[in-house]
CSV table of C-alpha atoms in Angstrom, one decimal:
chain,number,residue,atom,x,y,z
A,24,MET,CA,10.5,-15.0,7.5
A,25,PRO,CA,13.0,-16.4,4.9
A,26,ARG,CA,16.5,-15.2,5.5
A,27,PRO,CA,18.7,-13.6,2.8
A,28,PHE,CA,20.6,-15.8,0.4
A,29,ASP,CA,23.5,-17.5,2.0
A,30,ARG,CA,26.7,-17.0,0.0
A,31,SER,CA,28.1,-20.3,1.4
A,32,LYS,CA,25.4,-22.1,-0.5
A,33,LYS,CA,26.0,-20.7,-4.0
A,34,ARG,CA,26.5,-24.3,-5.1
A,35,LEU,CA,22.7,-24.7,-4.6
A,36,ALA,CA,21.9,-22.1,-7.2
A,37,VAL,CA,20.3,-23.4,-10.5
A,38,PRO,CA,22.7,-22.8,-13.4
A,39,LEU,CA,21.6,-20.7,-16.4
A,40,TRP,CA,22.1,-23.6,-18.9
A,41,TYR,CA,19.7,-25.8,-16.9
A,42,GLU,CA,17.1,-23.0,-16.8
A,43,ARG,CA,17.3,-22.6,-20.5
A,44,THR,CA,17.2,-26.3,-21.2
A,45,LEU,CA,14.0,-26.7,-19.1
A,46,ALA,CA,12.5,-23.6,-20.6
A,47,LEU,CA,13.1,-24.9,-24.2
A,48,ILE,CA,11.6,-28.3,-23.2
A,49,LEU,CA,8.5,-26.5,-21.8
A,50,LEU,CA,8.3,-24.4,-24.9
A,51,ALA,CA,8.3,-27.5,-27.1
A,52,ASN,CA,5.7,-29.1,-24.9
A,53,TYR,CA,3.4,-26.1,-25.0
A,54,GLY,CA,3.7,-26.0,-28.8
A,55,LEU,CA,2.6,-29.7,-28.8
A,56,VAL,CA,-0.3,-28.8,-26.5
A,57,LEU,CA,-1.4,-26.0,-28.8
A,58,PHE,CA,-1.1,-28.4,-31.8
A,59,ASP,CA,-3.2,-31.0,-30.0
A,60,LEU,CA,-5.9,-28.5,-29.0
A,61,THR,CA,-6.2,-27.2,-32.5
A,62,TYR,CA,-5.9,-30.5,-34.3
A,63,ILE,CA,-9.6,-31.3,-34.6
A,64,PRO,CA,-10.6,-27.8,-35.8
A,65,LEU,CA,-7.7,-27.7,-38.2
A,66,ARG,CA,-7.7,-31.3,-39.3
A,67,ASP,CA,-8.8,-30.4,-42.8
A,68,PHE,CA,-5.7,-28.3,-43.2
A,69,TRP,CA,-3.4,-31.0,-41.9
A,70,LEU,CA,-5.1,-33.5,-44.2
A,71,GLN,CA,-4.9,-31.5,-47.4
A,72,GLY,CA,-2.5,-28.7,-46.7
A,73,THR,CA,-4.6,-26.2,-48.7
A,74,VAL,CA,-6.2,-22.9,-47.9
A,75,GLN,CA,-9.3,-21.4,-49.4
A,76,LEU,CA,-11.4,-18.5,-48.2
A,77,SER,CA,-15.2,-18.7,-48.5
A,78,VAL,CA,-17.2,-15.5,-48.0
A,79,LYS,CA,-21.0,-15.6,-47.8
A,80,VAL,CA,-23.1,-12.6,-47.0
A,81,GLY,CA,-26.8,-13.1,-47.8
A,82,PRO,CA,-27.1,-13.9,-51.5
A,83,PHE,CA,-23.4,-13.0,-52.1
A,84,HIS,CA,-21.1,-16.0,-52.1
A,85,ARG,CA,-17.5,-16.0,-53.3
A,86,VAL,CA,-14.6,-18.3,-52.9
A,87,PHE,CA,-11.0,-16.9,-53.0
A,88,PRO,CA,-9.1,-18.3,-54.8
A,89,LYS,CA,-11.1,-20.5,-57.0
A,90,GLN,CA,-8.7,-23.4,-56.5
A,91,PRO,CA,-7.3,-24.1,-53.1
A,92,VAL,CA,-3.7,-23.1,-52.5
A,93,ARG,CA,-1.4,-25.7,-51.1
A,94,ILE,CA,0.9,-24.3,-48.4
A,95,PHE,CA,1.7,-27.5,-46.4
A,96,PRO,CA,3.1,-30.3,-48.5
A,97,PHE,CA,2.6,-33.2,-46.1
A,98,ASN,CA,-0.4,-35.2,-44.8
A,99,ILE,CA,0.2,-35.8,-41.2
A,100,THR,CA,-3.2,-37.1,-40.3
A,101,PRO,CA,-2.2,-40.8,-40.7
A,102,TYR,CA,0.4,-40.3,-38.0
A,103,TYR,CA,-1.7,-38.3,-35.5
A,104,ASP,CA,-5.3,-39.5,-36.0
A,105,TRP,CA,-4.7,-42.3,-33.5
A,106,VAL,CA,-4.0,-39.8,-30.7
A,107,LYS,CA,-7.6,-38.5,-31.1
A,108,GLY,CA,-9.1,-41.9,-31.8
A,109,ILE,CA,-10.0,-41.0,-35.4
A,110,GLU,CA,-10.7,-43.6,-38.0
A,111,PRO,CA,-11.8,-43.4,-41.6
A,112,TYR,CA,-15.6,-43.3,-41.9
A,113,ARG,CA,-16.6,-46.6,-43.5
A,114,SER,CA,-19.4,-45.4,-45.8
A,115,THR,CA,-17.7,-42.3,-47.2
A,116,THR,CA,-14.4,-44.2,-47.6
A,117,ALA,CA,-16.2,-46.9,-49.5
A,118,TYR,CA,-17.9,-44.3,-51.6
A,119,LEU,CA,-14.5,-42.8,-52.7
A,120,GLU,CA,-13.1,-46.3,-53.3
A,121,LEU,CA,-16.1,-47.0,-55.5
A,122,VAL,CA,-15.3,-43.8,-57.5
A,123,ASP,CA,-11.7,-44.9,-57.8
A,124,GLU,CA,-12.9,-48.3,-59.1
A,125,LEU,CA,-15.0,-46.5,-61.7
A,126,ASN,CA,-12.0,-44.4,-62.8
A,127,SER,CA,-9.9,-47.5,-63.3
A,128,LYS,CA,-12.5,-49.2,-65.6
A,129,LEU,CA,-14.1,-46.2,-67.3
A,130,ASP,CA,-13.4,-45.0,-70.8
A,131,GLU,CA,-15.4,-43.5,-73.6
A,132,GLN,CA,-15.9,-46.7,-75.5
A,133,ALA,CA,-16.9,-48.8,-72.5
A,134,LEU,CA,-19.3,-46.1,-71.4
A,135,ASP,CA,-21.2,-45.9,-74.7
A,136,GLY,CA,-21.3,-49.7,-75.1
A,137,ALA,CA,-18.9,-49.9,-78.0
A,138,GLY,CA,-16.3,-51.9,-76.0
A,139,ASN,CA,-16.4,-55.0,-73.9
A,140,VAL,CA,-19.9,-56.0,-72.9
A,141,GLN,CA,-18.8,-57.3,-69.6
A,142,GLN,CA,-16.9,-54.1,-68.8
A,143,ALA,CA,-19.9,-52.0,-69.8
A,144,GLN,CA,-22.0,-54.1,-67.4
A,145,GLU,CA,-19.6,-53.6,-64.6
A,146,ILE,CA,-19.6,-49.8,-65.2
A,147,ASP,CA,-23.4,-49.8,-65.2
A,148,ASN,CA,-23.4,-51.6,-61.9
A,149,ILE,CA,-20.9,-49.2,-60.4
A,150,LEU,CA,-22.9,-46.2,-61.5
A,151,ALA,CA,-26.0,-47.7,-60.1
A,152,GLU,CA,-24.3,-48.3,-56.8
A,153,LEU,CA,-23.0,-44.8,-56.7
A,154,ARG,CA,-26.5,-43.4,-57.3
A,155,GLN,CA,-27.8,-45.6,-54.5
A,156,ASP,CA,-25.0,-44.7,-52.1
A,157,SER,CA,-25.4,-41.0,-52.9
A,158,ALA,CA,-29.1,-41.2,-52.0
A,159,GLN,CA,-28.3,-43.1,-48.8
A,160,MET,CA,-25.6,-40.6,-47.9
A,161,ILE,CA,-28.0,-37.7,-48.2
A,162,ILE,CA,-30.6,-39.4,-46.0
A,163,GLU,CA,-28.2,-40.6,-43.3
A,164,ASN,CA,-25.7,-37.6,-43.3
A,165,PRO,CA,-22.6,-39.5,-42.2
A,166,PHE,CA,-20.9,-36.1,-41.6
A,167,GLN,CA,-23.0,-35.3,-38.6
A,168,ILE,CA,-20.9,-37.5,-36.2
A,169,ALA,CA,-17.7,-35.6,-37.0
A,170,ASN,CA,-19.6,-32.3,-36.7
A,171,LYS,CA,-19.1,-31.6,-40.4
A,172,THR,CA,-22.7,-31.0,-41.5
A,173,GLY,CA,-21.6,-27.7,-42.9
A,174,THR,CA,-19.1,-29.5,-45.1
A,175,PHE,CA,-21.8,-31.9,-46.3
A,176,GLU,CA,-24.0,-28.9,-47.2
A,177,ARG,CA,-21.1,-27.5,-49.3
A,178,ILE,CA,-20.9,-30.9,-51.1
A,179,LYS,CA,-24.6,-30.8,-52.0
A,180,ASN,CA,-24.5,-27.2,-53.1
A,181,ARG,CA,-21.5,-27.7,-55.3
A,182,MET,CA,-23.2,-30.7,-57.0
A,183,ARG,CA,-26.5,-28.7,-57.4
A,184,LEU,CA,-24.7,-25.8,-59.0
A,185,HIS,CA,-22.7,-28.1,-61.3
A,186,VAL,CA,-25.5,-30.2,-62.5
A,187,PHE,CA,-28.5,-27.8,-62.5
A,188,GLY,CA,-26.9,-24.4,-62.0
A,189,SER,CA,-28.9,-23.6,-58.9
A,190,THR,CA,-28.6,-24.4,-55.2
A,191,ASP,CA,-32.4,-24.8,-55.0
A,192,ALA,CA,-32.4,-28.1,-56.9
A,193,SER,CA,-32.7,-31.5,-55.2
A,194,ALA,CA,-29.4,-32.8,-54.0
A,195,THR,CA,-30.6,-36.4,-54.5
A,196,GLU,CA,-31.5,-35.7,-58.2
A,197,SER,CA,-28.2,-33.9,-58.6
A,198,PHE,CA,-26.1,-36.9,-57.6
A,199,GLU,CA,-28.4,-39.3,-59.5
A,200,THR,CA,-28.1,-37.2,-62.7
A,201,PHE,CA,-24.3,-36.8,-62.3
A,202,TRP,CA,-23.7,-40.6,-61.9
A,203,SER,CA,-25.8,-41.4,-65.0
A,204,LYS,CA,-24.2,-42.7,-68.2
A,205,GLU,CA,-26.1,-40.2,-70.3
A,206,TYR,CA,-24.9,-37.2,-68.3
A,207,LEU,CA,-21.2,-38.3,-68.3
A,208,LEU,CA,-21.3,-38.9,-72.1
A,209,LYS,CA,-23.0,-35.6,-72.9
A,210,ASN,CA,-20.8,-33.4,-70.7
A,211,GLY,CA,-17.5,-35.1,-71.2
A,212,LEU,CA,-16.2,-37.9,-69.1
A,213,THR,CA,-12.8,-36.5,-68.4
A,214,SER,CA,-14.1,-33.0,-67.3
A,215,GLN,CA,-16.8,-34.5,-65.0
A,216,LEU,CA,-14.4,-36.8,-63.2
A,217,LEU,CA,-11.9,-33.9,-62.9
A,218,PHE,CA,-14.7,-31.8,-61.3
A,219,PHE,CA,-15.4,-34.6,-58.8
A,220,ASP,CA,-11.7,-35.0,-57.9
A,221,ARG,CA,-11.2,-31.2,-57.4
A,222,GLU,CA,-14.5,-30.1,-55.9
A,223,ILE,CA,-16.2,-33.1,-54.2
A,224,ARG,CA,-13.6,-35.6,-53.3
A,225,PRO,CA,-11.5,-33.3,-50.9
A,226,LEU,CA,-14.7,-32.5,-49.0
A,227,ILE,CA,-15.8,-36.1,-48.7
A,228,ALA,CA,-12.3,-37.1,-47.6
A,229,THR,CA,-12.4,-34.8,-44.6
A,230,ASN,CA,-15.1,-37.0,-42.9
A,231,TYR,CA,-14.1,-39.3,-40.1
A,232,PHE,CA,-15.3,-41.4,-37.2
A,233,ARG,CA,-14.0,-40.8,-33.7
A,234,GLU,CA,-14.2,-43.5,-31.1
A,235,ILE,CA,-16.1,-42.9,-27.8
A,236,GLY,CA,-14.3,-44.2,-24.6
A,237,GLU,CA,-15.9,-45.9,-21.7
A,238,ASN,CA,-16.1,-42.6,-19.9
A,239,GLY,CA,-18.5,-41.3,-22.5
A,240,GLN,CA,-16.0,-38.9,-24.0
A,241,PRO,CA,-14.2,-39.1,-27.3
A,242,VAL,CA,-10.9,-41.0,-27.2
A,243,ASP,CA,-7.9,-38.8,-26.5
A,244,ASN,CA,-4.5,-40.4,-26.2
A,245,PHE,CA,-2.5,-37.2,-25.8
A,246,GLY,CA,-1.7,-38.2,-22.3
A,247,LEU,CA,0.6,-40.9,-23.6
A,248,ILE,CA,2.6,-38.2,-25.5
A,249,ASP,CA,2.5,-35.8,-22.6
A,250,PHE,CA,3.6,-38.4,-20.0
A,251,PRO,CA,7.4,-38.1,-20.6
A,252,PHE,CA,7.2,-34.3,-20.3
A,253,PHE,CA,5.1,-34.9,-17.1
A,254,LEU,CA,8.0,-36.9,-15.6
A,255,ILE,CA,10.6,-34.3,-16.6
A,256,PHE,CA,8.5,-31.5,-15.1
A,257,LEU,CA,7.8,-33.5,-11.9
A,258,VAL,CA,11.4,-34.3,-11.2
A,259,ASP,CA,12.3,-30.6,-11.9
A,260,PHE,CA,9.6,-29.4,-9.6
A,261,LEU,CA,10.5,-31.7,-6.7
A,262,GLY,CA,14.2,-30.8,-7.1
A,263,ARG,CA,13.6,-27.0,-7.3
A,264,THR,CA,11.2,-27.0,-4.3
A,265,ARG,CA,13.7,-29.1,-2.3
A,266,LEU,CA,16.4,-26.7,-3.2
A,267,ILE,CA,14.3,-23.7,-2.0
A,268,SER,CA,13.7,-25.4,1.3
A,269,LEU,CA,17.4,-25.9,1.8
A,270,ARG,CA,18.4,-22.4,0.8
A,271,TYR,CA,16.0,-20.6,3.2
A,272,ARG,CA,15.6,-21.3,6.9
A,273,GLY,CA,12.0,-21.7,8.0
A,274,ILE,CA,10.7,-22.8,4.6
A,275,SER,CA,9.5,-26.4,4.5
A,276,TRP,CA,9.2,-28.5,1.4
A,277,VAL,CA,5.5,-28.0,1.2
A,278,ASP,CA,5.9,-24.2,1.6
A,279,ALA,CA,8.4,-24.3,-1.2
A,280,MET,CA,5.8,-26.1,-3.4
A,281,LEU,CA,3.4,-23.3,-2.7
A,282,TRP,CA,6.1,-20.8,-3.5
A,283,ARG,CA,6.3,-22.4,-7.0
A,284,TRP,CA,2.5,-22.5,-7.3
A,285,TYR,CA,2.6,-21.6,-11.1
A,286,ASP,CA,4.5,-24.9,-11.8
A,287,LEU,CA,1.4,-26.8,-10.7
A,288,PHE,CA,-0.2,-26.0,-14.0
A,289,LEU,CA,2.3,-28.4,-15.6
A,290,PHE,CA,0.7,-31.4,-13.9
A,291,LEU,CA,-3.0,-30.7,-14.8
A,292,PRO,CA,-4.4,-33.3,-17.2
A,293,PHE,CA,-7.0,-30.6,-18.3
A,294,PHE,CA,-6.8,-26.9,-19.2
A,295,ARG,CA,-3.3,-27.6,-20.5
A,296,TRP,CA,-3.3,-24.2,-22.2
A,297,LEU,CA,-2.7,-22.7,-18.8
A,298,ARG,CA,0.9,-23.9,-19.0
A,299,ILE,CA,1.5,-20.5,-20.7
A,300,ILE,CA,1.9,-19.2,-17.1
A,301,PRO,CA,4.9,-21.3,-16.1
A,302,LEU,CA,6.3,-21.0,-19.6
A,303,THR,CA,6.5,-17.2,-19.5
A,304,VAL,CA,8.0,-17.3,-16.0
A,305,ARG,CA,10.6,-19.9,-17.2
A,306,LEU,CA,11.5,-18.0,-20.3
A,307,ASP,CA,12.0,-14.8,-18.3
A,308,LYS,CA,14.2,-16.5,-15.7
A,309,ALA,CA,16.2,-18.2,-18.4
A,310,LYS,CA,16.7,-14.8,-20.0
A,311,LEU,CA,15.3,-16.0,-23.3
A,312,MET,CA,12.5,-13.4,-23.2
A,313,ASP,CA,12.4,-9.9,-21.6
A,314,LEU,CA,9.0,-9.6,-19.9
A,315,ASN,CA,9.6,-6.4,-18.0
A,316,LYS,CA,7.4,-4.4,-20.3
A,317,VAL,CA,4.8,-7.1,-20.2
A,318,LYS,CA,4.9,-7.2,-16.4
A,319,GLY,CA,4.5,-3.4,-16.3
A,320,GLN,CA,1.5,-3.5,-18.6
A,321,ALA,CA,-0.1,-6.4,-16.8
A,322,THR,CA,0.4,-4.7,-13.4
A,323,GLN,CA,-0.9,-1.4,-14.7
A,324,GLY,CA,-3.9,-3.1,-16.2
A,325,PHE,CA,-4.6,-4.9,-13.0
A,326,VAL,CA,-4.2,-1.8,-10.9
A,327,ALA,CA,-6.4,0.2,-13.4
A,328,ILE,CA,-9.2,-2.4,-12.9
A,329,ILE,CA,-9.3,-2.0,-9.1
A,330,ALA,CA,-8.0,1.5,-8.7
A,331,GLU,CA,-11.2,3.2,-9.9
A,332,ASP,CA,-13.4,1.2,-7.4
A,333,MET,CA,-10.9,1.5,-4.6
A,334,THR,CA,-10.4,5.2,-5.0
A,335,GLU,CA,-14.1,5.9,-5.1
A,336,VAL,CA,-14.8,3.7,-2.1
A,337,ILE,CA,-12.0,5.2,0.0
A,338,VAL,CA,-12.7,8.9,-0.8
A,339,VAL,CA,-16.5,8.5,-0.5
A,340,ARG,CA,-15.9,6.8,2.8
A,341,LEU,CA,-13.7,9.7,3.9
A,342,VAL,CA,-16.4,12.2,2.9
A,343,GLU,CA,-19.1,10.2,4.8
A,344,GLN,CA,-16.8,10.1,7.8
A,345,MET,CA,-16.5,13.9,7.6
A,346,GLN,CA,-20.3,14.2,7.4
A,347,GLN,CA,-20.6,12.0,10.5
A,348,LEU,CA,-18.1,14.1,12.4
A,349,VAL,CA,-20.2,17.2,11.6
A,350,ARG,CA,-23.3,15.5,12.7
A,351,GLU,CA,-21.6,14.6,16.0
A,352,GLY,CA,-20.7,18.2,16.7
A,353,ALA,CA,-17.0,18.3,15.6
A,354,LEU,CA,-17.5,21.8,14.3
A,355,ARG,CA,-18.8,22.9,17.7
A,356,LYS,CA,-15.8,21.3,19.4
A,357,ILE,CA,-13.4,23.1,17.1
A,358,LEU,CA,-15.0,26.5,17.9
A,359,ASP,CA,-15.1,25.7,21.6
A,360,ARG,CA,-11.7,24.1,21.9
A,361,ALA,CA,-10.7,26.1,24.9
A,362,LYS,CA,-13.7,24.9,27.0
A,363,THR,CA,-13.9,21.3,26.0
A,364,THR,CA,-12.3,18.7,28.2
A,365,GLN,CA,-12.3,16.0,25.5
A,366,TYR,CA,-9.9,17.7,23.2
A,367,ILE,CA,-6.5,15.9,23.3
A,368,ASP,CA,-3.4,18.2,23.1
A,369,LEU,CA,-0.4,16.2,22.1
A,370,ASN,CA,2.4,18.8,22.6
A,371,ASN,CA,1.0,21.5,24.9
A,372,ARG,CA,1.2,24.0,22.0
A,373,ASN,CA,-1.3,26.0,20.2
A,374,GLU,CA,-0.7,24.9,16.6
A,375,LEU,CA,-2.8,27.7,15.2
A,376,VAL,CA,-0.6,30.4,16.8
A,377,GLU,CA,2.5,28.6,15.6
A,378,ILE,CA,1.1,28.4,12.0
A,379,ILE,CA,0.3,32.1,12.1
A,380,ARG,CA,3.8,32.9,13.3
A,381,ILE,CA,5.5,30.8,10.6
A,382,VAL,CA,3.4,32.2,7.8
A,383,SER,CA,3.9,35.7,9.1
A,384,GLN,CA,7.7,35.3,9.3
A,385,VAL,CA,7.9,34.1,5.8
A,386,LEU,CA,5.6,36.8,4.6
A,387,LEU,CA,7.3,39.7,6.4
A,388,GLN,CA,10.9,38.6,6.1
A,389,LYS,CA,11.0,37.1,2.6
A,390,VAL,CA,7.9,37.9,0.6
A,391,LEU,CA,7.0,41.5,1.3
A,392,PRO,CA,10.6,42.9,0.9
A,393,GLU,CA,10.8,41.2,-2.5
A,394,VAL,CA,7.5,42.6,-3.7
A,395,GLU,CA,8.2,46.2,-2.4
A,396,PRO,CA,8.6,47.7,-5.9
A,397,GLU,CA,5.3,46.3,-7.1
A,398,VAL,CA,3.5,47.4,-3.9
A,399,GLN,CA,4.9,50.9,-4.3
A,400,ASP,CA,3.8,51.1,-7.9
A,401,PHE,CA,0.4,49.9,-7.0
A,402,MET,CA,-0.1,52.4,-4.1
A,403,LEU,CA,1.3,55.2,-6.3
A,404,TYR,CA,-1.1,54.5,-9.0
A,405,ASN,CA,-4.1,54.5,-6.6
A,406,MET,CA,-3.0,57.8,-4.9
A,407,GLN,CA,-2.6,59.5,-8.3
A,408,SER,CA,-6.0,58.2,-9.3
A,409,SER,CA,-7.6,59.5,-6.1
A,410,LEU,CA,-5.9,62.9,-6.4
A,411,GLY,CA,-7.0,63.1,-10.1
A,412,GLN,CA,-10.6,63.3,-8.9
A,413,ILE,CA,-10.0,66.6,-6.9
A,414,GLN,CA,-11.0,69.8,-8.7
A,415,GLY,CA,-8.0,71.9,-9.8
A,416,TYR,CA,-5.5,69.1,-9.4
A,417,THR,CA,-5.2,68.6,-13.1
A,418,GLN,CA,-4.5,72.3,-13.7
A,419,LEU,CA,-1.9,72.2,-10.9
A,420,GLN,CA,0.0,69.3,-12.7
A,421,SER,CA,0.2,71.4,-15.8
A,422,LEU,CA,2.6,73.8,-14.2
A,423,PRO,CA,6.3,73.2,-15.1
A,424,GLY,CA,8.0,70.6,-12.8
A,425,VAL,CA,5.0,70.0,-10.6
A,426,LYS,CA,4.1,66.7,-12.0
A,427,ASN,CA,7.6,65.1,-11.6
A,428,MET,CA,8.1,66.6,-8.2
A,429,GLN,CA,4.7,65.4,-7.0
A,430,ARG,CA,5.4,61.9,-8.3
A,431,GLU,CA,8.8,61.8,-6.6
A,432,MET,CA,7.4,63.0,-3.3
A,433,MET,CA,4.6,60.4,-3.3
A,434,ALA,CA,7.0,57.7,-4.1
A,435,ASN,CA,9.3,58.7,-1.2
A,436,MET,CA,6.4,58.8,1.2
A,437,ILE,CA,5.1,55.4,0.1
A,438,ALA,CA,8.6,53.9,0.5
A,439,ILE,CA,9.1,55.4,4.0
A,440,PHE,CA,5.6,54.3,5.1
A,441,TYR,CA,6.1,50.8,3.7
A,442,GLN,CA,9.5,50.4,5.5
A,443,ARG,CA,8.0,51.7,8.8
A,444,ILE,CA,5.1,49.3,8.6
A,445,LEU,CA,7.3,46.4,7.7
A,446,THR,CA,9.8,47.1,10.5
A,447,ILE,CA,7.0,47.4,13.1
A,448,LEU,CA,5.4,44.1,11.9
A,449,GLN,CA,8.8,42.3,11.9
A,450,SER,CA,9.4,43.5,15.5
A,451,PHE,CA,6.2,41.8,16.5
A,452,LEU,CA,7.5,38.4,15.3
A,453,GLU,CA,10.5,38.4,17.5
A,454,GLN,CA,10.4,35.8,20.3
A,455,ASP,CA,8.1,37.8,22.4
A,456,LYS,CA,6.2,35.8,25.1
A,457,GLU,CA,3.8,38.7,25.6
A,458,PHE,CA,3.0,38.8,21.9
A,459,GLU,CA,2.3,35.1,21.9
A,460,ARG,CA,0.1,35.4,24.9
A,461,LEU,CA,-1.9,38.3,23.5
A,462,LEU,CA,-2.3,36.6,20.1
A,463,GLU,CA,-3.5,33.4,21.8
A,464,ASN,CA,-6.0,35.4,23.9
A,465,LEU,CA,-7.2,37.2,20.8
A,466,LEU,CA,-7.8,34.0,18.9
A,467,THR,CA,-9.5,32.3,21.9
A,468,LYS,CA,-11.7,35.3,22.5
A,469,LEU,CA,-12.5,35.5,18.8
A,470,THR,CA,-13.5,31.8,18.5
A,471,THR,CA,-15.5,32.0,21.8
A,472,GLU,CA,-17.5,35.1,20.8
A,473,LEU,CA,-18.0,33.6,17.3
A,474,ASN,CA,-19.2,30.3,18.8
A,475,LEU,CA,-21.5,32.2,21.2
A,476,GLU,CA,-23.1,34.4,18.6
A,477,LEU,CA,-23.6,31.5,16.2
A,478,ASN,CA,-25.3,29.4,18.9
A,479,GLN,CA,-27.5,32.3,20.0
A,480,GLN,CA,-28.7,33.0,16.5
A,481,HIS,CA,-29.0,29.3,15.7
A,482,HIS,CA,-26.6,29.8,12.8
A,483,LEU,CA,-24.4,26.9,13.8
A,484,GLU,CA,-27.2,24.4,13.1
A,485,ASP,CA,-27.7,25.9,9.7
A,486,ILE,CA,-24.0,25.8,8.9
A,487,GLU,CA,-23.8,22.2,10.0
A,488,GLU,CA,-26.7,21.3,7.8
A,489,LEU,CA,-25.4,23.2,4.8
A,490,LEU,CA,-21.9,21.6,5.3
A,491,ILE,CA,-23.4,18.1,5.3
A,492,ASP,CA,-25.5,18.8,2.2
A,493,PHE,CA,-22.4,20.3,0.5
A,494,LEU,CA,-20.4,17.2,1.2
A,495,GLU,CA,-23.2,15.0,-0.1
A,496,GLU,CA,-23.4,17.0,-3.3
A,497,PHE,CA,-19.6,16.9,-3.7
A,498,LYS,CA,-19.7,13.1,-3.3
A,499,ILE,CA,-22.4,12.6,-5.9
A,500,ASN,CA,-21.2,15.1,-8.5
A,501,TYR,CA,-17.4,14.4,-8.3
A,502,LEU,CA,-16.3,11.4,-6.3
A,503,GLN,CA,-18.8,8.9,-7.7
A,504,LYS,CA,-18.0,10.0,-11.3
A,505,LEU,CA,-14.3,9.0,-11.3
A,506,SER,CA,-13.8,7.7,-14.8
A,507,GLU,CA,-11.6,4.9,-15.9
A,508,ALA,CA,-9.8,7.3,-18.3
A,509,ASP,CA,-8.8,9.4,-15.3
A,510,ILE,CA,-7.4,6.3,-13.5
A,511,GLU,CA,-5.5,5.3,-16.7
A,512,ARG,CA,-4.1,8.8,-17.0
A,513,ILE,CA,-2.9,8.8,-13.4
A,514,LEU,CA,-1.4,5.3,-13.7
A,515,GLY,CA,0.3,6.4,-17.0
A,516,ASN,CA,2.1,9.1,-15.1
A,517,THR,CA,3.1,6.7,-12.4
A,518,ALA,CA,6.1,4.3,-12.7
A,519,ILE,CA,4.9,0.8,-11.8
């Protein structure tokens, strides 16, 4: 057993500033872990920094707001993509570069052939290449590798709606029409390129290629970032556990490591989100967060989970044990206590006699004297009611002074009778060995005769059977229907 803290070793205690420093380092590390875990699902946001809500229920489809709202001003993907082994997808990147090349050379005069012939030919070649690359993109679906097929469907639907006004049109024909000279001239060059830059380009730009490592899993270099934190936590863990083994006699270094079991989550290269466990413990110990209420709720929730089953099992087991005792003849042994040789008497006293004596003392010395007025009123009322049924009594009460005199006489009689009976009964409760002997003989004779008569008439077997059935019904109807709400109510009234 670990001994209490030795005051001579206060110098071994961990200072509060150190606790807080390590807690803040762990908090920063956990924030980085959460960022890494959510980076792939939220990469579109980190790439563009915009938010737009799309709601689609059956035929109903709305986007709020119409234009994405920028809430994050920086593009951090060039700095973090290498951690996840992300590279630009070649075909989609080349597609956007080809559109940029078209933007740099395109104008109204070159598009309708009124300008430089060589420039017009280059524009025709770019448009033809865009139509060809669009058709190839639709066939190959380069977004599938990045698990962005849904994004690709949004691109095709937006192009269908823009060109033909319906999502049922052909995506290939939509792109082919959009990148045609006739369509661009007819619908306005500037507005069409603006539509592409606002609606199509951001979706295509979200596509990427992620490398696959030799282990068959996508490349993940987060361990390189996490390694410095790993070293800090490892040194801290070894130091703390060594300190525990020095502070407490009988605790080895390995035992101290088991004592700090929650810190082991800091060294797992997987399930890093479980570091929330040591983080909450560290923040609590560093007094940067008060977790008393959280602890209480967690404890109460845990207790509530098991209390219902445990309560039902324990109480049902108790009832079944009572049924088994009845089957084994416990009721017969109780009734035949005086004759049985297997009954164990711990104090050589008849507990039933003592219980009767104690209850009688309290009843006669404390309770009955206090309720004397109520008893007198009750008896007086009943006597008057009984006398009222006698013929001629009512006429007798009509005489002057008879009614009050009769009431006073009956009240005095009742008071004298009540005091006499109370005095006699109290005298019986004095330490009288003969009284105890006679009372014990009376109880013994009573139980013996009751047991004899029940056995002769075979009533005892019926009572045992009925008692067993009653316990079974009680178990089914009440004990096995303990609800979780009852447990929650009980725990809510209990301080945990």
